[in-house]
Coordinates of N, CA and C in Angstrom, one line a residue:
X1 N 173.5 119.9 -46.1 CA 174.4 118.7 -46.4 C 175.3 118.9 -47.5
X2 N 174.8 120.0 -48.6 CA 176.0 120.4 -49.5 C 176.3 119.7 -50.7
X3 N 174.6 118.6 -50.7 CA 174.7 117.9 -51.9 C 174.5 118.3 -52.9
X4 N 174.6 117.4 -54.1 CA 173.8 117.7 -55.6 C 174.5 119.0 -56.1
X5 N 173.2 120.0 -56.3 CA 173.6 121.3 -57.0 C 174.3 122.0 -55.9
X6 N 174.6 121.9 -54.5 CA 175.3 123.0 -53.4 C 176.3 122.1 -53.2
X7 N 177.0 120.8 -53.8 CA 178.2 120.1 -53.7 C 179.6 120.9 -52.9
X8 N 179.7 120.8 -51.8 CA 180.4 121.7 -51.2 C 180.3 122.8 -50.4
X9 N 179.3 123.0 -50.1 CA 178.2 123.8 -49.1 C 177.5 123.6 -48.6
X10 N 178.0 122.6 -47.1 CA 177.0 122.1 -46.5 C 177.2 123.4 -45.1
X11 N 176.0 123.4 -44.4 CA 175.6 124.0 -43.6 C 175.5 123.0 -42.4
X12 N 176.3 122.3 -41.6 CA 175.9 122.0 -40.7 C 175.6 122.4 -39.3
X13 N 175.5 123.6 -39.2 CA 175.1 124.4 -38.1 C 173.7 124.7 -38.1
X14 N 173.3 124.3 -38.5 CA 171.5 124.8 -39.2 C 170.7 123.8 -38.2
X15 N 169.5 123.8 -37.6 CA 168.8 123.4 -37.0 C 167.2 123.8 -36.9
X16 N 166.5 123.4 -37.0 CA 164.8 123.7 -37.3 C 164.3 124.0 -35.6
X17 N 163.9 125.1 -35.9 CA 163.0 125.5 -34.9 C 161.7 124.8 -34.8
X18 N 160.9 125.6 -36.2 CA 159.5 124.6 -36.6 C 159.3 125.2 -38.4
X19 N 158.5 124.1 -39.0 CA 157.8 124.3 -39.8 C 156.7 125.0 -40.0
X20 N 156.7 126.2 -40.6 CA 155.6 127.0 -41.0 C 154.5 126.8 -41.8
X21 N 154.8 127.3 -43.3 CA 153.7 126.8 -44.0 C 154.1 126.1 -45.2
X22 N 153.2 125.6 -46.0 CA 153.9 125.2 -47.3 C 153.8 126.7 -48.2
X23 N 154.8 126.2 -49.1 CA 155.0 127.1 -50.1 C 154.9 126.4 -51.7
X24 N 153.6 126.7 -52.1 CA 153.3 125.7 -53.0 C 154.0 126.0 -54.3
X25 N 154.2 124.9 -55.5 CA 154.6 125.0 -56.8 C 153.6 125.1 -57.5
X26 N 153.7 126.5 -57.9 CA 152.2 127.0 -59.4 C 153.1 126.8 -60.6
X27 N 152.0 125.6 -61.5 CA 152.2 125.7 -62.9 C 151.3 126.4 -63.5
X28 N 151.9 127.5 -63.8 CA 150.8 128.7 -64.6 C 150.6 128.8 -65.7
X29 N 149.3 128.3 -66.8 CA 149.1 128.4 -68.2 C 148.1 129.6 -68.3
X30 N 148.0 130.0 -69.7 CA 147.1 130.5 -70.0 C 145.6 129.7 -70.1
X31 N 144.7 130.9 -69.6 CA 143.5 130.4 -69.5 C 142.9 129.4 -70.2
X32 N 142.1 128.1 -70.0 CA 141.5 127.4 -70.9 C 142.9 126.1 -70.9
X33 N 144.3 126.4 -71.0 CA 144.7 125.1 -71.2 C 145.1 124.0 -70.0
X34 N 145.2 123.3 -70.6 CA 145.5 121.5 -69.6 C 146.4 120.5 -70.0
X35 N 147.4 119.9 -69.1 CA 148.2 119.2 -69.6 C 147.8 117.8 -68.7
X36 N 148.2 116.5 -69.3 CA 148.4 115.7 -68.0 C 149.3 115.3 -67.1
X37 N 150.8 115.8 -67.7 CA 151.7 115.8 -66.6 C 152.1 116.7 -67.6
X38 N 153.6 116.8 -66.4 CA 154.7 117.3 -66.4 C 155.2 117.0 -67.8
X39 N 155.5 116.0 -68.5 CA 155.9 115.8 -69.4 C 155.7 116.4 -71.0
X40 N 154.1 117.2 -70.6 CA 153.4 117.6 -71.7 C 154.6 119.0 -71.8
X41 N 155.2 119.5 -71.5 CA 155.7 120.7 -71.7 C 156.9 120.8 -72.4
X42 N 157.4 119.3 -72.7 CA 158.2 119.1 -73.9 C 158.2 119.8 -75.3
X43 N 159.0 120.6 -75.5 CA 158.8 121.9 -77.1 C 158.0 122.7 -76.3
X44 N 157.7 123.0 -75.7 CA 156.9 124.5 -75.4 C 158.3 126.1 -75.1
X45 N 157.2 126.6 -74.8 CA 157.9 127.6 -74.2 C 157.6 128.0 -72.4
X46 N 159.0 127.9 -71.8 CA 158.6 127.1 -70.4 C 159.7 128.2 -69.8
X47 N 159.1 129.1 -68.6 CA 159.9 130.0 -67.5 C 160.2 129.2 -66.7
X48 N 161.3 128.6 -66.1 CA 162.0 127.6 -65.2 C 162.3 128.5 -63.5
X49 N 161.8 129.8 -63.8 CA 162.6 130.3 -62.5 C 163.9 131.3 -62.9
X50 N 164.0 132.2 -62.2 CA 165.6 133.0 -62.0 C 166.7 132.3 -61.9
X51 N 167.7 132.3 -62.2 CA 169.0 131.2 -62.9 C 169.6 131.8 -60.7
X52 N 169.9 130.3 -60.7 CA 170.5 130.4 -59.3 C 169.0 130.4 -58.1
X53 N 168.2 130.4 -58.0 CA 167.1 130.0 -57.6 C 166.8 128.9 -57.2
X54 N 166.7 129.1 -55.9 CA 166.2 127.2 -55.4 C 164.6 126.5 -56.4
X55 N 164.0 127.5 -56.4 CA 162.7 126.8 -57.7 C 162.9 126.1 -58.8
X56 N 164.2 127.2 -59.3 CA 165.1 126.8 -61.2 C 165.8 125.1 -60.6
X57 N 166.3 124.9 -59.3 CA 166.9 123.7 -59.2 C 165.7 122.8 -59.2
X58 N 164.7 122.6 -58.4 CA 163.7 121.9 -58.1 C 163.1 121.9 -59.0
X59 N 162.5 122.8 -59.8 CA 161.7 122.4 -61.2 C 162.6 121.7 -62.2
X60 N 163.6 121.5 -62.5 CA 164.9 121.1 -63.3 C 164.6 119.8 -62.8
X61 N 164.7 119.2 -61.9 CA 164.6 118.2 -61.0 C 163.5 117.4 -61.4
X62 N 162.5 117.9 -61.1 CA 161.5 117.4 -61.3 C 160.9 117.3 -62.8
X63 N 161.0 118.1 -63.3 CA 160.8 118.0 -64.9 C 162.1 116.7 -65.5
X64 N 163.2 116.3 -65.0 CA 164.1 115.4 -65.1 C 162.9 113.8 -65.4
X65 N 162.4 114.0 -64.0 CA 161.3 112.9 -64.1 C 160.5 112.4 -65.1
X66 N 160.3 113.5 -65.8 CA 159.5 113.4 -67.2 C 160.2 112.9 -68.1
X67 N 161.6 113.0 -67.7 CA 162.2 113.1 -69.9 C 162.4 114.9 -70.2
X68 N 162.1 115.6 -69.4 CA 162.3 117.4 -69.6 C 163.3 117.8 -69.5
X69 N 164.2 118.4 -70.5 CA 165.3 119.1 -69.6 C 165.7 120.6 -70.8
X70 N 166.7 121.4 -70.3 CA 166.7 122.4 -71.1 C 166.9 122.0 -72.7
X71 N 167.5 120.6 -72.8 CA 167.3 120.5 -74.6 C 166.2 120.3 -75.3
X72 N 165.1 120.2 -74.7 CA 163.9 119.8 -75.1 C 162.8 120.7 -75.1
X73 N 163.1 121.8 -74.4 CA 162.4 122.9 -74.3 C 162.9 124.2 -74.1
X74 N 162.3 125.2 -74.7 CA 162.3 126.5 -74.5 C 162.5 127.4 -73.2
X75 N 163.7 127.4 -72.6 CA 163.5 127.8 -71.2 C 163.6 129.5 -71.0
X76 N 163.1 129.9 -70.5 CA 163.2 130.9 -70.0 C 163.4 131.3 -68.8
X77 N 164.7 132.5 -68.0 CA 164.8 132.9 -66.7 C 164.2 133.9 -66.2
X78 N 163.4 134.0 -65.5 CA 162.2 135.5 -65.5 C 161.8 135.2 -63.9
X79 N 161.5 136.4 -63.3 CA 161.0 136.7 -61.7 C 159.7 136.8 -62.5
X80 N 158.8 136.4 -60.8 CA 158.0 136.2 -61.3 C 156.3 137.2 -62.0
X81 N 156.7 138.9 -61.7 CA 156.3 139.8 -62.2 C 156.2 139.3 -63.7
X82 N 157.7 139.6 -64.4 CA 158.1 139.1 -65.5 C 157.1 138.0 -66.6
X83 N 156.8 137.0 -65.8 CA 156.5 135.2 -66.3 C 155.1 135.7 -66.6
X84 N 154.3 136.3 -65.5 CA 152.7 136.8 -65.9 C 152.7 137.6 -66.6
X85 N 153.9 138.8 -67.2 CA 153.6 139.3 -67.9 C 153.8 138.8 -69.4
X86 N 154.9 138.4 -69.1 CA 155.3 137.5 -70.8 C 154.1 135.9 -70.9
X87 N 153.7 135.5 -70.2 CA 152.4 134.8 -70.2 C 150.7 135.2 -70.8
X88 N 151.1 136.7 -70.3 CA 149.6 137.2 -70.8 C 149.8 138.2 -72.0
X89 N 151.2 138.1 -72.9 CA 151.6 138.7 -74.1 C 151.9 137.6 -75.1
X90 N 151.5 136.0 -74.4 CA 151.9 135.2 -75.1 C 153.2 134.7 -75.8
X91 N 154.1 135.2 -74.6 CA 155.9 135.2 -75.0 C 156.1 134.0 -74.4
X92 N 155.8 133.6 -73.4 CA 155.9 131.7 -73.0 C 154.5 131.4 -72.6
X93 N 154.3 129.5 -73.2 CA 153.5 128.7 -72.8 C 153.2 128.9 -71.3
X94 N 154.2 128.3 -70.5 CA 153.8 128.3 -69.5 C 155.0 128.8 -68.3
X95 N 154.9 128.6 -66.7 CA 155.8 129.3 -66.0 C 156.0 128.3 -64.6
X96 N 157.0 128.4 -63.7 CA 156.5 127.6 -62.5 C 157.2 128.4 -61.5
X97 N 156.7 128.7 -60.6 CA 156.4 129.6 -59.1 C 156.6 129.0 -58.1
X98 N 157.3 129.2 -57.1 CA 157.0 128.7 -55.9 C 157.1 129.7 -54.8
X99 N 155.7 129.6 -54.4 CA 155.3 130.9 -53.1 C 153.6 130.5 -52.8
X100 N 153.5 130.9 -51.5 CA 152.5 131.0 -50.6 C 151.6 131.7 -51.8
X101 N 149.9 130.8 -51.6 CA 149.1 131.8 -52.1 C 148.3 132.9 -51.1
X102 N 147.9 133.8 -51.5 CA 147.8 134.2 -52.8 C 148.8 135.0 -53.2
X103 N 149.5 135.0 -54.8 CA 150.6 135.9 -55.5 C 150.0 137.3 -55.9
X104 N 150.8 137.8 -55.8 CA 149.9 139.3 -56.1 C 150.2 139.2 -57.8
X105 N 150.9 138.6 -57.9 CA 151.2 139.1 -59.5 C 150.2 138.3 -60.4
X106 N 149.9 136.6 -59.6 CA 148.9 135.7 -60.1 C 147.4 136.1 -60.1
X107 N 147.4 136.7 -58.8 CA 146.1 137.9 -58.8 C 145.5 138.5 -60.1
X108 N 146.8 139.6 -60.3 CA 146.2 140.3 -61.5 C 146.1 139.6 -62.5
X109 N 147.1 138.4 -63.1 CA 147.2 137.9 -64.2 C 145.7 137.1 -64.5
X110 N 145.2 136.7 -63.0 CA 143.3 135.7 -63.3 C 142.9 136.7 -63.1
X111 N 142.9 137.9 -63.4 CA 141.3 138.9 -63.1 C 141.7 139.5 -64.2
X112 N 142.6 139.8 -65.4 CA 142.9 140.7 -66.4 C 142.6 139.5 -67.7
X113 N 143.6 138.9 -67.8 CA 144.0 138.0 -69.2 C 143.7 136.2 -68.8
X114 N 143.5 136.1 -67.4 CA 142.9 134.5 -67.0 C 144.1 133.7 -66.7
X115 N 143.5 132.7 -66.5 CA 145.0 131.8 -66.2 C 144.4 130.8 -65.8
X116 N 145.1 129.3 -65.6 CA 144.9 128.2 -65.3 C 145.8 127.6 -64.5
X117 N 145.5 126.8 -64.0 CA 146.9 125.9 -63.0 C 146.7 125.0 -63.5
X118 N 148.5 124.2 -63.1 CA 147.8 122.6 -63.6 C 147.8 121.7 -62.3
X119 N 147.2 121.0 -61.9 CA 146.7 120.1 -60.9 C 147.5 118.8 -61.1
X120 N 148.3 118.4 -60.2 CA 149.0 117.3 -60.5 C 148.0 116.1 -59.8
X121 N 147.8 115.0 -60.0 CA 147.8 113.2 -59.6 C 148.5 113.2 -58.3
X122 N 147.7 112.4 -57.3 CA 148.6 111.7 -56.1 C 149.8 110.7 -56.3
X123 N 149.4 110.5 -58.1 CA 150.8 109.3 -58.1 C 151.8 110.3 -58.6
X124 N 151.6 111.4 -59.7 CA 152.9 112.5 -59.6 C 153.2 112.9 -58.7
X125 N 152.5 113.5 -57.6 CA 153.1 114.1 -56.2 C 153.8 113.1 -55.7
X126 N 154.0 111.4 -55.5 CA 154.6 110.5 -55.3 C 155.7 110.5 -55.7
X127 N 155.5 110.8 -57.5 CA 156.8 110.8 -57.9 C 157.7 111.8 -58.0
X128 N 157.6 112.9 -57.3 CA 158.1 114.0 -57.4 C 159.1 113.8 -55.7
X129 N 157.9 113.6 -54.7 CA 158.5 113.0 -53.6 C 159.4 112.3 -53.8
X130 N 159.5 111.0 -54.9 CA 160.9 110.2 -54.5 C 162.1 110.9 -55.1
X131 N 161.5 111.9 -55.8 CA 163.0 113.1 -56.5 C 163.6 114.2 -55.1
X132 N 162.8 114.6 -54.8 CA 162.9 115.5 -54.0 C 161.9 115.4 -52.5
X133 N 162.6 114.4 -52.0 CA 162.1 114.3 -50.4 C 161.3 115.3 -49.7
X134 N 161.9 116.4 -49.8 CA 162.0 117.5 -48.8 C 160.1 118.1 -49.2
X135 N 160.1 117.8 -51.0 CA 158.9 118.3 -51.3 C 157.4 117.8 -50.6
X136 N 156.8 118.1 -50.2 CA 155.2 117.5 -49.2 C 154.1 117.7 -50.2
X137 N 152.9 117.3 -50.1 CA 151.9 117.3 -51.1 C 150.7 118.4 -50.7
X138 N 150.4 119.2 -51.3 CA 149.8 120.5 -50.8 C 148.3 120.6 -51.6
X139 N 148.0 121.8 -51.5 CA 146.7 122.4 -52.3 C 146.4 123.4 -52.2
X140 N 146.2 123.8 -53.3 CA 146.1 125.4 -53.4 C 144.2 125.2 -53.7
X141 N 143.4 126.1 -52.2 CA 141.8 125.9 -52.4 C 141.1 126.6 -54.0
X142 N 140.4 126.0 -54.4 CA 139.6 126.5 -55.5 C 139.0 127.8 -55.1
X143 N 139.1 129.1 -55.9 CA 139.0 130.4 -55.5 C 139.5 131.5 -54.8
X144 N 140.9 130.8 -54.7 CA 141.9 131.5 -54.3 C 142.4 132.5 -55.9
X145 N 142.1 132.2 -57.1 CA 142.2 133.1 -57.8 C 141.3 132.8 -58.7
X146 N 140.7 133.8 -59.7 CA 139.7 134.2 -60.0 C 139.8 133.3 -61.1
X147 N 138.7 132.6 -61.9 CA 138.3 131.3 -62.9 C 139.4 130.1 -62.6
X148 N 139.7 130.1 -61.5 CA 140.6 128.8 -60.9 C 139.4 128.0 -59.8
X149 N 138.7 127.7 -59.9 CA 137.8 127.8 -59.6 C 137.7 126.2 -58.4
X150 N 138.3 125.3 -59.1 CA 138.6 123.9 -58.2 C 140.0 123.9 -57.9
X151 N 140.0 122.9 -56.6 CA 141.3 122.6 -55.8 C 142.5 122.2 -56.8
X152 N 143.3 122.6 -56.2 CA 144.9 122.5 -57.2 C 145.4 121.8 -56.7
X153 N 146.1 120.1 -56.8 CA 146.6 119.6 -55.9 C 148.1 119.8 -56.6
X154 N 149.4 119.8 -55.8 CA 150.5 120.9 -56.1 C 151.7 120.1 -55.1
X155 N 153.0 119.7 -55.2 CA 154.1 119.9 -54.2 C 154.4 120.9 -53.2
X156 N 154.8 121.1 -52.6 CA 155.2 122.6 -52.0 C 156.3 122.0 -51.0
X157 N 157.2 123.0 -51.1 CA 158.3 122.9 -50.3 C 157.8 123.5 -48.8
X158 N 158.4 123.4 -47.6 CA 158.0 123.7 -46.6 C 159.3 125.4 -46.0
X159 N 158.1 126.4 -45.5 CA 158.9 127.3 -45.3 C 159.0 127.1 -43.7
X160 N 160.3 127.5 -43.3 CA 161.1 126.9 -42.3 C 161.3 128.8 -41.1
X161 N 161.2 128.3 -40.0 CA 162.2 128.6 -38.6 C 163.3 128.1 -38.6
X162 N 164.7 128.4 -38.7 CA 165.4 127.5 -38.4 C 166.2 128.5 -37.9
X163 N 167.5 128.1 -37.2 CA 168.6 129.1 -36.3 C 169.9 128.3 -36.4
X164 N 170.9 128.6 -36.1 CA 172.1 128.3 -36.2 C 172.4 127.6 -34.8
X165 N 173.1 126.5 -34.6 CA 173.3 125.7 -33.1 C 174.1 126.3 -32.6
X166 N 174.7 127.3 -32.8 CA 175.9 128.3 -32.0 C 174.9 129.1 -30.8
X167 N 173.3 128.9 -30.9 CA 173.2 129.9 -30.2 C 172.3 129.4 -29.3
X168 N 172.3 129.6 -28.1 CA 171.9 128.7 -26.6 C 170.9 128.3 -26.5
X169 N 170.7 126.8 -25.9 CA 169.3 126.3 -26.1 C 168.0 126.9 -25.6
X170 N 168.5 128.0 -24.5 CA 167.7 128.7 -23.6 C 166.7 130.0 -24.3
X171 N 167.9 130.7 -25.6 CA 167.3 131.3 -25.9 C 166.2 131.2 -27.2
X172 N 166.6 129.7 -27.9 CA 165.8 128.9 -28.7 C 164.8 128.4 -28.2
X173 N 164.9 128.1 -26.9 CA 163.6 127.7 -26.2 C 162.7 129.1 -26.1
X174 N 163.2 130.1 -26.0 CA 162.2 131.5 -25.2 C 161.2 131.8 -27.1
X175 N 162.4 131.7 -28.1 CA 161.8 131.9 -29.6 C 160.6 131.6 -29.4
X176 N 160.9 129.8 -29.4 CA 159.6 128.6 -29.7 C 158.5 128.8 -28.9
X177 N 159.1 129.2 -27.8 CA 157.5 129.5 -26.4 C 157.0 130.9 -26.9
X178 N 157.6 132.0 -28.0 CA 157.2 133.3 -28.4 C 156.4 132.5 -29.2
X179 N 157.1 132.1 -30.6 CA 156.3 131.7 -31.2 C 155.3 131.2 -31.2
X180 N 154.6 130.0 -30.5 CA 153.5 128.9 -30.3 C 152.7 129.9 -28.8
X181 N 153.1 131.2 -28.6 CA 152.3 132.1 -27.6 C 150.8 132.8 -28.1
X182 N 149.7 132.6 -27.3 CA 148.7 133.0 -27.9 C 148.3 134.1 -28.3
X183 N 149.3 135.1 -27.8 CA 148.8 136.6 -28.8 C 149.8 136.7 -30.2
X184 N 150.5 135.6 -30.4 CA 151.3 135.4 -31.8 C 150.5 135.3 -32.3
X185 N 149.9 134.2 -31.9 CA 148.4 133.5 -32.9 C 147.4 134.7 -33.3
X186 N 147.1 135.3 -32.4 CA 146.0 136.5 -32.8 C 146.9 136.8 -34.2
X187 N 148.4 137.6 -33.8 CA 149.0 138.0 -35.3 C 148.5 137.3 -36.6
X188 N 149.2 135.9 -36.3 CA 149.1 135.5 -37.6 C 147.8 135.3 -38.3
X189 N 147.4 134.8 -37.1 CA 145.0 135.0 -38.2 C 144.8 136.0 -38.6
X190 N 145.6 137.1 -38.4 CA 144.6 138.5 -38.8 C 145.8 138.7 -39.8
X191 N 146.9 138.3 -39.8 CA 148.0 138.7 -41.3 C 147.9 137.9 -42.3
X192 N 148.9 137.6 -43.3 CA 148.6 136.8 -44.7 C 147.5 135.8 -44.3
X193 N 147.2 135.7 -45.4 CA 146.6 134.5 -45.6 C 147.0 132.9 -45.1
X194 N 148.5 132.9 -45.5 CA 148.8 131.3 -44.8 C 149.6 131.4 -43.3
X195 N 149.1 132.9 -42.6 CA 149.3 132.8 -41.1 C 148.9 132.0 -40.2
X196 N 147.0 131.5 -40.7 CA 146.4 130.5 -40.1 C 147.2 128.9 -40.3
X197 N 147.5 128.6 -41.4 CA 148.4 127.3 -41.6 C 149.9 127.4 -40.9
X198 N 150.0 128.0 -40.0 CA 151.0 128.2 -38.9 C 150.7 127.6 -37.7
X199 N 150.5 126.4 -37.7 CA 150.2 125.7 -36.1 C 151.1 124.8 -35.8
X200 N 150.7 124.3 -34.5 CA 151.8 123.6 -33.8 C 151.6 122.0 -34.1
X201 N 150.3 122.1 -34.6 CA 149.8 120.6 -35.8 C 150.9 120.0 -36.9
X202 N 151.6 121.0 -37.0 CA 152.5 121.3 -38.7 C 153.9 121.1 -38.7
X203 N 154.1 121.4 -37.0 CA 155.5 122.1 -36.9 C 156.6 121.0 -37.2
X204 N 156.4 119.5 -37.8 CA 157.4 118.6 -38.1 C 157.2 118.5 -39.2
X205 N 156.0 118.7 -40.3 CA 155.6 118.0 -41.5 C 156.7 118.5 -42.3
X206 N 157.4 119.1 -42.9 CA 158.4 119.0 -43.5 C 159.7 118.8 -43.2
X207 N 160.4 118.9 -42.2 CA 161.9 118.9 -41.2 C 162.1 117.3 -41.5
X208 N 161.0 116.6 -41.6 CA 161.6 114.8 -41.0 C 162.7 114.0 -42.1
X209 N 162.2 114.8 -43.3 CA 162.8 114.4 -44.8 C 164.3 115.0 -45.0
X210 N 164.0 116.2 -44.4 CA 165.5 116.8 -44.7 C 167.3 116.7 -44.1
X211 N 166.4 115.4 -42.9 CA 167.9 115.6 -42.7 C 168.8 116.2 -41.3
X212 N 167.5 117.4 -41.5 CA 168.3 118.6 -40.3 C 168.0 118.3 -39.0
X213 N 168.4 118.5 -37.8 CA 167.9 118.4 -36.4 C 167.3 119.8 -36.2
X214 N 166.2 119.1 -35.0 CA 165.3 119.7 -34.5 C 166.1 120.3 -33.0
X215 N 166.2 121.7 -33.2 CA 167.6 122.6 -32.3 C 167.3 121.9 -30.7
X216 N 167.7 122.0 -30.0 CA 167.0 121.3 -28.5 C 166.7 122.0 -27.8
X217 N 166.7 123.2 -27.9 CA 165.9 124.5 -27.0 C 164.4 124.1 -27.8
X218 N 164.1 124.4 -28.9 CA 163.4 124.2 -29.3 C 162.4 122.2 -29.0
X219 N 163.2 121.4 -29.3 CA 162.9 120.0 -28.9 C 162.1 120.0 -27.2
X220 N 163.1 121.2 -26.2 CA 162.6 121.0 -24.9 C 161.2 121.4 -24.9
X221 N 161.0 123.0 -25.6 CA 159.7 123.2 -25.4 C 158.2 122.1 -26.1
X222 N 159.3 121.6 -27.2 CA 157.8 120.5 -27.4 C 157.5 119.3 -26.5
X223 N 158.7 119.4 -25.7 CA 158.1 118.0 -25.1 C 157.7 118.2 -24.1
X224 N 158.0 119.6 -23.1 CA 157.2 120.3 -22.2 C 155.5 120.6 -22.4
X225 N 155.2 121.0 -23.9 CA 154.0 121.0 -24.1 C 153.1 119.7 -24.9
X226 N 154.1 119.2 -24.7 CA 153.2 117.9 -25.3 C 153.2 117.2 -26.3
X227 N 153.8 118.1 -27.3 CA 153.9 117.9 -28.8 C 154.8 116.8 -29.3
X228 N 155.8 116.7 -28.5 CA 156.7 115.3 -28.6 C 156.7 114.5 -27.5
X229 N 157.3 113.3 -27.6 CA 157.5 112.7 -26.7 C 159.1 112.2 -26.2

């Protein structure tokens, strides 16, 4: 649509095949600490994401909510190799991520020097929703990294199928019937981790907020299988 921070670059050729999985938002502290929101990170030392990064917009965004913004805090631009490393040398407080768990980098950082997440409130995930629509309410399971031990409840943006409407409904249809095919499925249970969170249960939960249409090659096949009406 080309709003906000892409003011002038809208994509309207864009169309959703299906929704994948979430891709959750990790706030990463060092081991042992706790905040109660967002707002606690006011004067710290705080990794916002890679400068031009859809994360660095969304976290900006969302920390806005608080009262947070680059005057108030110590920001730092770092990938996310970087943030666990300067986290576990005690170069910043804290860091925020957005990626499918498990992170390989978050991996080593809870089995070497520890780490903590912060777990947001159903009423922050609320309020983060009315900032950013597009965001859905997630969880990252307890034991997905080592002394993280209980559920993380977290935003997560949704990772997307999507294609361009230039290109024929027939052969968007053949995609979606590849895709939702049962030896796909064998694939994705036996690959990453959030292969299994790939169903056809899912395949609207993020698209409805954003806006975009759902391509109609793809539309036919769900109403052929049932999934729409």
């Amino acid at each position: 649509m080309g709003e906000g921070k892409f003011d002038g670059e809208p994509h309207p050729k864009l169309c959703i095949v299906a929704d994948l999985f979430p891709e959750d938002l990790n706030l990463v502290m060092p081991k042992g600490t706790t905040i109660s929101d967002l707002g606690d990170v006011e004067g710290k030392r705080v990794d916002i994401a890679q400068a031009g990064s859809v994360t660095q917009v969304a976290v900006l965004q969302m920390l806005d909510a608080w009262g947070v913004n680059r005057d108030n805090m110590d920001e730092a631009e770092l990938s996310n190799s970087q943030s666990a490393e300067r986290l576990a040398d005690g170069q910043i407080d804290a860091y925020f991520y957005v990626a499918s768990w498990p992170v390989a980098a978050m991996v080593q950082l809870a089995s070497t020097k520890g780490m903590s997440l912060h777990s947001l409130t159903e009423e922050d995930l609320a309020k983060i929703n009315e900032v950013i629509p597009a965001y859905i309410p997630s969880k990252i399971p307890g034991g997905v990294y080592e002394g993280v031990d209980s559920d993380v409840l977290t935003p997560a943006v949704s990772a997307m199928l999507v294609v361009s409407a230039d290109l024929s409904d027939e052969l968007v249809y053949g995609l979606t019937k590849a895709l939702w095919n049962a030896n796909t499925r064998k694939l994705l249970d036996n690959g990453h981790a959030k292969g299994k969170k790939i169903t056809p249960d899912t395949a609207f939960d993020g698209g409805a907020a954003l806006g975009v249409p759902l391509d109609a090659g793809a539309e036919k096949f769900y109403k052929e299988a049932g999934l729409l009406k």
